[in-house]
mmCIF file of C-alpha atoms in Angstrom:
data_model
loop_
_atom_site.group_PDB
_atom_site.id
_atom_site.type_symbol
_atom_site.label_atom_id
_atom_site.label_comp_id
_atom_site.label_asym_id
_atom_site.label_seq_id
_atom_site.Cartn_x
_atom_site.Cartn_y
_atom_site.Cartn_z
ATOM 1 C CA UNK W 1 -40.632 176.213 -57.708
ATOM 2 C CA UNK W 2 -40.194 178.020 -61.018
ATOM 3 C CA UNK W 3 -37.667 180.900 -60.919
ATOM 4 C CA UNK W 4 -37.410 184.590 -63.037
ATOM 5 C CA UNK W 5 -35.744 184.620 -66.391
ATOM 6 C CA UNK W 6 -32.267 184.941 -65.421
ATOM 7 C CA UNK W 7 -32.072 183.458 -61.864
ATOM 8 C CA UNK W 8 -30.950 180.108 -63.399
ATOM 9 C CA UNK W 9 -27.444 177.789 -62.192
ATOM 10 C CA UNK W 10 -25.571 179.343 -65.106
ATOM 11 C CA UNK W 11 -25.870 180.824 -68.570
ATOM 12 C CA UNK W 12 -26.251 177.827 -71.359
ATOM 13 C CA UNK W 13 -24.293 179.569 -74.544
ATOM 14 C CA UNK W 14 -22.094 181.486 -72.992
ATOM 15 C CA UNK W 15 -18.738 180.498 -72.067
ATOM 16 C CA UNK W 16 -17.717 181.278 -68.131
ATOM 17 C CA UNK W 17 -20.707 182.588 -67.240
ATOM 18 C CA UNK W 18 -19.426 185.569 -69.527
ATOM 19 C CA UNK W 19 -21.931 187.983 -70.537
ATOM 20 C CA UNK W 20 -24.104 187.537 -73.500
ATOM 21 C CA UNK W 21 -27.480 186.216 -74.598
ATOM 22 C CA UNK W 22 -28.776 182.723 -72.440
ATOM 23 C CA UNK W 23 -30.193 180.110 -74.236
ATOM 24 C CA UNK W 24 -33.231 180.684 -72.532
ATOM 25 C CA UNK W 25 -33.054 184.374 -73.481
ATOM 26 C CA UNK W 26 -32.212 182.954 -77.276
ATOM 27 C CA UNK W 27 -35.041 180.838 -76.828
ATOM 28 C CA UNK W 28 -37.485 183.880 -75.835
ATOM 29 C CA UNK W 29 -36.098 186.081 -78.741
ATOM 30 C CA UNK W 30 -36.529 183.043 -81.139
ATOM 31 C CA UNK W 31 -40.401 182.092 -79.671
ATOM 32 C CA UNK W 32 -41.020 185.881 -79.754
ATOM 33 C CA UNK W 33 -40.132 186.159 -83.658
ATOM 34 C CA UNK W 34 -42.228 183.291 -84.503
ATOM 35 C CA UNK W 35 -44.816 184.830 -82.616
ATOM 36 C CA UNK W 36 -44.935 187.970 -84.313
ATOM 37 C CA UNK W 37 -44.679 186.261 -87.326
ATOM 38 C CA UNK W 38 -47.783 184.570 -86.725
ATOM 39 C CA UNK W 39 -49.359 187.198 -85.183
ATOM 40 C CA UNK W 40 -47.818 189.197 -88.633
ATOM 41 C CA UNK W 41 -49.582 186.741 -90.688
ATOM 42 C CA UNK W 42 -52.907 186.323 -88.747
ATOM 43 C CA UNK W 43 -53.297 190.023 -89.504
ATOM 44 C CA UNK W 44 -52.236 189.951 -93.002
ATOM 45 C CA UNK W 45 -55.089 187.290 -93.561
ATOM 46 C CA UNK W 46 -57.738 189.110 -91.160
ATOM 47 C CA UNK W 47 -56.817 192.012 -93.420
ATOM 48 C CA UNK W 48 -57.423 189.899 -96.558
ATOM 49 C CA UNK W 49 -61.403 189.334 -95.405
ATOM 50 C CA UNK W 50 -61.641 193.292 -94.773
ATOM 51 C CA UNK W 51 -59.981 195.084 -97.749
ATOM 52 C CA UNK W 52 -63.341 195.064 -99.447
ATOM 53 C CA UNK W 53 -65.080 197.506 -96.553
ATOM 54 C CA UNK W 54 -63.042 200.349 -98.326
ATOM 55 C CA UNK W 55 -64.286 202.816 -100.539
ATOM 56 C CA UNK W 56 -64.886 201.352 -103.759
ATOM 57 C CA UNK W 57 -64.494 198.240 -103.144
ATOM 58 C CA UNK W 58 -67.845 196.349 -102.009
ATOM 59 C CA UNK W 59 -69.733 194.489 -104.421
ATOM 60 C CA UNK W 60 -72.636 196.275 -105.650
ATOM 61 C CA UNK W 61 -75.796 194.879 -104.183
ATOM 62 C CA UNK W 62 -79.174 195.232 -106.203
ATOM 63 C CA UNK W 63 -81.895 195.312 -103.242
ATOM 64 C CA UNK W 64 -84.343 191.854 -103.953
ATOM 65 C CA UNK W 65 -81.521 190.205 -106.105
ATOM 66 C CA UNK W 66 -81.050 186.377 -105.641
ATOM 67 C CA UNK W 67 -78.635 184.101 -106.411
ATOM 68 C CA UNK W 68 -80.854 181.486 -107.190
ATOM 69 C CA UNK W 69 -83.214 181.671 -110.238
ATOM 70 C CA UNK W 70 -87.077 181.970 -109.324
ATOM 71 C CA UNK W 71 -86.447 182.143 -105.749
ATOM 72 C CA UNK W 72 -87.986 184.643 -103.376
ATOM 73 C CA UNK W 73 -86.020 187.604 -101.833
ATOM 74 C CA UNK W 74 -87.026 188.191 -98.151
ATOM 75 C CA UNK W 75 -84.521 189.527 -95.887
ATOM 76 C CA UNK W 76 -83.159 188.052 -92.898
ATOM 77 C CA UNK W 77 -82.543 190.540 -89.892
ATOM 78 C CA UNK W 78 -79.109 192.028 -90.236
ATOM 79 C CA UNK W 79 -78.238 190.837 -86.650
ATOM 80 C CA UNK W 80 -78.996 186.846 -88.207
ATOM 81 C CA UNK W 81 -75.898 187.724 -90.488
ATOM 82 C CA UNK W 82 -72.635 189.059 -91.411
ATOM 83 C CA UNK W 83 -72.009 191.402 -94.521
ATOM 84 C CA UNK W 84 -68.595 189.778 -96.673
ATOM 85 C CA UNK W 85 -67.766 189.373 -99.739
ATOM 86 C CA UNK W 86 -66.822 185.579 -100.594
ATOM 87 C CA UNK W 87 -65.693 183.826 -102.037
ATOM 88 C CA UNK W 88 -63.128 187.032 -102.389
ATOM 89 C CA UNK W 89 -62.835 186.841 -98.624
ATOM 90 C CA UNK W 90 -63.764 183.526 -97.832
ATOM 91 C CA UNK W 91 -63.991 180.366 -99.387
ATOM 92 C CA UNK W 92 -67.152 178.288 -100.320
ATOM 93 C CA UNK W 93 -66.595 174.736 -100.036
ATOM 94 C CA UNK W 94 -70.102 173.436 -98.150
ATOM 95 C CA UNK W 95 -73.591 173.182 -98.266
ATOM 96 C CA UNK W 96 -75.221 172.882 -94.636
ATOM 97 C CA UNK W 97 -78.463 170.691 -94.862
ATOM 98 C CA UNK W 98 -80.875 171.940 -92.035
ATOM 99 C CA UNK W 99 -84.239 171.004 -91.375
ATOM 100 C CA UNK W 100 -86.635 173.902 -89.742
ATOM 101 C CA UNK W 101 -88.441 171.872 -86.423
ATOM 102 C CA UNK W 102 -91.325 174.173 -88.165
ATOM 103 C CA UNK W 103 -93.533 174.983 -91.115
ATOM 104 C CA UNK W 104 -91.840 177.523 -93.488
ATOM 105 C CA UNK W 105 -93.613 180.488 -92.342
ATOM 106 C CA UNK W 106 -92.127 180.066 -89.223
ATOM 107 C CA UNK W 107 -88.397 179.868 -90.287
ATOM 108 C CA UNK W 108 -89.276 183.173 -92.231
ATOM 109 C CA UNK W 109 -90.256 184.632 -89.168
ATOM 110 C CA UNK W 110 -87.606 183.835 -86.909
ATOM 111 C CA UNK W 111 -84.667 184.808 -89.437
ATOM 112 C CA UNK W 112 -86.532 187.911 -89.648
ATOM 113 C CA UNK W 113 -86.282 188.362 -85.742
ATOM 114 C CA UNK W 114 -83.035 189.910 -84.566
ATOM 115 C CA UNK W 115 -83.059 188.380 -81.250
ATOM 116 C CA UNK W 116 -82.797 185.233 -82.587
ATOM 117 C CA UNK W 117 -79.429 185.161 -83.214
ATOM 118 C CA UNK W 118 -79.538 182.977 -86.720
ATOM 119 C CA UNK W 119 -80.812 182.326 -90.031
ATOM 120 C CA UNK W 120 -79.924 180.307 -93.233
ATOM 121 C CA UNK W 121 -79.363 181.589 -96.662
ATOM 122 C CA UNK W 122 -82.364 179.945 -98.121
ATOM 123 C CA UNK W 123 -85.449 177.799 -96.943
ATOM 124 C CA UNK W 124 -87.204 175.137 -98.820
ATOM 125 C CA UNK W 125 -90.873 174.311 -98.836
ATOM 126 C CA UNK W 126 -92.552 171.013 -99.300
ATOM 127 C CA UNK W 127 -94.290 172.283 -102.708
ATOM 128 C CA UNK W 128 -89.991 172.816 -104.093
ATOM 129 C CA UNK W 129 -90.804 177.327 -103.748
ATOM 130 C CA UNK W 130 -87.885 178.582 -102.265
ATOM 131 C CA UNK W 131 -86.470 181.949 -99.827
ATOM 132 C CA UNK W 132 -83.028 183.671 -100.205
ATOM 133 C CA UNK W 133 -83.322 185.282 -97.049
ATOM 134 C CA UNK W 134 -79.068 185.946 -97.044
ATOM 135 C CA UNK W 135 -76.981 186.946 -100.188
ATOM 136 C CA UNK W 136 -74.494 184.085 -100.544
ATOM 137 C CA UNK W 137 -71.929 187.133 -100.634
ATOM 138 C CA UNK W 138 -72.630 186.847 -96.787
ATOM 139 C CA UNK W 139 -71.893 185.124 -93.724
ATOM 140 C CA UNK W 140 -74.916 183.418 -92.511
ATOM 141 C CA UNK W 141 -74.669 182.933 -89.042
ATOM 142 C CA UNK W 142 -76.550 178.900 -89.171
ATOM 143 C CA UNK W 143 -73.962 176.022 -88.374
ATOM 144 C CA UNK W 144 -73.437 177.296 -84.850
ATOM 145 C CA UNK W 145 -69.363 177.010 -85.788
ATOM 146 C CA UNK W 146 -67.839 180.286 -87.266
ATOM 147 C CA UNK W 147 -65.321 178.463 -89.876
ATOM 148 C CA UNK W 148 -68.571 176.711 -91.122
ATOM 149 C CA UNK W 149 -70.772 180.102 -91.302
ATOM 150 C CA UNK W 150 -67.905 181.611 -92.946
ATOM 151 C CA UNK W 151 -67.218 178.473 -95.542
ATOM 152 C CA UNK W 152 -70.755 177.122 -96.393
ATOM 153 C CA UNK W 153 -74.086 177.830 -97.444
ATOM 154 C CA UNK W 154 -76.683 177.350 -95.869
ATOM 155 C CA UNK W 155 -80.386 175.792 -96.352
ATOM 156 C CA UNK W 156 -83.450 174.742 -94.470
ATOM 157 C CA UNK W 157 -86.113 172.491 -95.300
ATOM 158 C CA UNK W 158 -89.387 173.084 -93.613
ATOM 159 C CA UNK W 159 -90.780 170.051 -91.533
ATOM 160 C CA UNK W 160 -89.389 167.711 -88.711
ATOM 161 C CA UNK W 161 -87.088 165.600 -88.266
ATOM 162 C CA UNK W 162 -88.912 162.542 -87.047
ATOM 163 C CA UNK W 163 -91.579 162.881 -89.562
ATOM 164 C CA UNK W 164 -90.494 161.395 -92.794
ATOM 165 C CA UNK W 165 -93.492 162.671 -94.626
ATOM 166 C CA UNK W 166 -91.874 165.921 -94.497
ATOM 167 C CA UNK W 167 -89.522 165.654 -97.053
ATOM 168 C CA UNK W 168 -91.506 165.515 -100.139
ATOM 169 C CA UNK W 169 -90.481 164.792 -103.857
ATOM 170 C CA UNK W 170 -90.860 168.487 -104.269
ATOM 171 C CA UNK W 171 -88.465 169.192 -101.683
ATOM 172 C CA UNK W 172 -85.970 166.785 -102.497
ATOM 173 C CA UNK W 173 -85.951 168.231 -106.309
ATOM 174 C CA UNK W 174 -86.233 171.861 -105.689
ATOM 175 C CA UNK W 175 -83.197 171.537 -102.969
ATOM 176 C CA UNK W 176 -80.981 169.259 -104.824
ATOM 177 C CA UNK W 177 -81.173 171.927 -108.206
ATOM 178 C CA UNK W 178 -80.071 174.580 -105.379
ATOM 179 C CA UNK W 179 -77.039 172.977 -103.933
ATOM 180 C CA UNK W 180 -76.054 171.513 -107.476
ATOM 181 C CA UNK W 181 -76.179 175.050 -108.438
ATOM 182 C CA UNK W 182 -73.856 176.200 -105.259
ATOM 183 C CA UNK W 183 -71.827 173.344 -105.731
ATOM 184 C CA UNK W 184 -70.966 174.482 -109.880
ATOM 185 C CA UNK W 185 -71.090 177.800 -108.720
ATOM 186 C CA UNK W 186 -68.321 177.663 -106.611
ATOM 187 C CA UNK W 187 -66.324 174.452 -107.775
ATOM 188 C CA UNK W 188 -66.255 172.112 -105.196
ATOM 189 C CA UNK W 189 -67.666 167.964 -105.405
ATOM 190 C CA UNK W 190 -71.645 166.996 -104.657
ATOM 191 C CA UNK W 191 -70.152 164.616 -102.156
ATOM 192 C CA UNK W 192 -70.927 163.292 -98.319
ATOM 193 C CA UNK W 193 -67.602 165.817 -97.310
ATOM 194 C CA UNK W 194 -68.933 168.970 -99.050
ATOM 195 C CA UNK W 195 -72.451 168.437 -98.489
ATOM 196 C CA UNK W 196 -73.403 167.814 -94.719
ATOM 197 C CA UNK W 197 -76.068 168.024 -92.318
ATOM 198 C CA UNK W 198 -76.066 170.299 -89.173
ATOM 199 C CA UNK W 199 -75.770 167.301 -87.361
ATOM 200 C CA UNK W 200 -71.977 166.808 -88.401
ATOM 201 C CA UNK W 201 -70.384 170.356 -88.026
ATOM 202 C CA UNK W 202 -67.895 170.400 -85.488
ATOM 203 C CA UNK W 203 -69.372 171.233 -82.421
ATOM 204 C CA UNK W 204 -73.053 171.406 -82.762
ATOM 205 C CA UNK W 205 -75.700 170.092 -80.760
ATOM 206 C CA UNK W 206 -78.409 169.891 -83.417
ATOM 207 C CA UNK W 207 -79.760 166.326 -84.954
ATOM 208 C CA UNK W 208 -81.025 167.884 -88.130
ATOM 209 C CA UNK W 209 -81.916 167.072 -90.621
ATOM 210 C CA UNK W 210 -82.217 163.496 -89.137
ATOM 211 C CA UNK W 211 -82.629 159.930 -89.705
ATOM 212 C CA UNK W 212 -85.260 160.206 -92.110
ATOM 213 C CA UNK W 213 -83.338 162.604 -94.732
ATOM 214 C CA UNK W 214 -82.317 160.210 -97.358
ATOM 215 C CA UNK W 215 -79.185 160.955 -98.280
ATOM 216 C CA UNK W 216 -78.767 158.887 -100.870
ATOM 217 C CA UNK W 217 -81.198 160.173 -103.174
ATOM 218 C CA UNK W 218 -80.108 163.370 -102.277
ATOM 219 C CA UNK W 219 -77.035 163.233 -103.680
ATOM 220 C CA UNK W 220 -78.338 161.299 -106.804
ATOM 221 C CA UNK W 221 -80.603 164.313 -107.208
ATOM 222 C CA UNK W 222 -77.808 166.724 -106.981
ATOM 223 C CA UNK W 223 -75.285 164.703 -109.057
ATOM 224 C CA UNK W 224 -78.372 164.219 -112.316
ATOM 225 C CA UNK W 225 -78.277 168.255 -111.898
ATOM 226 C CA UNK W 226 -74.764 168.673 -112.715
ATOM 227 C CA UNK W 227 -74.807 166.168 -115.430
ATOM 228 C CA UNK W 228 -77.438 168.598 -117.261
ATOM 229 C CA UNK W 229 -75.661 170.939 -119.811
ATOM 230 C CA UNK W 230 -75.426 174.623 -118.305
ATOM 231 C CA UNK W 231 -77.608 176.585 -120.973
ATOM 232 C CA UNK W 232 -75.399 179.409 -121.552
ATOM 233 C CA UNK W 233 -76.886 182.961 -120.911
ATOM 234 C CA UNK W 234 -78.458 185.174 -123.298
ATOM 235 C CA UNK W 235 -76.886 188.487 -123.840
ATOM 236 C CA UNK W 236 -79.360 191.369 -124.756
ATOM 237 C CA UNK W 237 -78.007 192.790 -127.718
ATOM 238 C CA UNK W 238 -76.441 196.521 -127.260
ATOM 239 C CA UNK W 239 -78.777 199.243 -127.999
ATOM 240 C CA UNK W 240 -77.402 201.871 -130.879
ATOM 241 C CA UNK W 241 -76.599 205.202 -129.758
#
């Protein structure tokens, strides 16, 4: 039978049973400080992926801006996402490998629904064109595991998973330039740790993108990308007043 704070055989501490503060008591104040210290620092860091909703301090957005070169800007529902601003909020360390169960079209058309609950930052056809549906400032809400959204990028491929002719040559290229790309863009290794398939994230129930993605080449794909020399950008020159 467990008793009230207080309504133990004698005071632990405390000589005679004189008055003063218990062990358990001491114990209580002690787990009490730690707690508000954690509690202090969970808010200090909750506050660190917020400070940029004030006044002044968003990132400016430039409606139909990509991240990715030649891609196309079509807009996910805002319910399929979260507005942040990593990697000042959030870290990127992952790329999230999907595979769509559908024809592109289709993956266009349910990110763009806002009862479906989900959507990827881009999608990849078989022909190698490619969607930005979600800024990569943004939490894309795809792995089905909020530390992954919040960490990773994330991209579909259109086809199935148990039909191999799906992923094309195309594909493979066109995908493997993007997450190359993501992976220089935001310093973390084109390996099997930073670049997984829905299938692994903690806590999924997905199988994508399935036994017939081919890994290997995938990363040799990504890894020939990053061994190209960045071509450094051109700067207009200024105009004279």
């Amino acid at each position: 039978m467990g008793m009230r704070a207080g309504e133990t055989g004698g005071r632990s501490g405390t000589k005679g049973g004189s008055s003063g503060v218990t062990r358990r008591r001491a114990l209580w104040i002690g787990g009490g400080a730690v707690a508000a210290g954690a509690a202090a620092l969970a808010g200090r860091d909750e506050l660190a992926h917020w400070w940029w909703r004030l006044p002044g301090h968003d990132k400016p957005r430039t409606p139909g801006a990509v991240d990715h070169p030649g891609a196309q800007w079509v807009e996910a529902s805002p319910e399929n996402y979260r507005r942040a601003d990593r990697p000042a909020d959030y870290e990127i360390d992952r790329v999230v490998v999907h595979v769509v169960q559908g024809s592109f079209a289709t993956a266009l058309e349910v990110f763009q629904d806002p009862d479906h609950e989900a959507a990827a930052h881009y999608v990849v056809r078989k022909d190698g064109h490619i969607a930005q549906m979600i800024r990569e400032l943004d939490v894309a809400f795809h792995a089905g595991n909020r530390g992954y959204n919040e960490r990773s990028v994330g991209i579909e491929h259109e086809g199935f998973v148990d039909r191999p002719e799906s992923f094309t040559a195309a594909m493979y290229a066109s995908s493997a330039r993007l997450t190359a790309e993501i992976c220089r863009r935001y310093g973390f290794p084109a390996d099997r740790e930073h670049i997984v398939g829905h299938v692994e994230v903690p806590g999924t129930d997905h199988t994508d993108p399935g036994p017939h993605w081919d890994w290997d080449r995938y990363l040799r794909l990504v890894r020939a990308e990053l061994r190209k020399p960045v071509r450094p950008k051109r700067h207009k020159p200024a105009r004279e007043s």
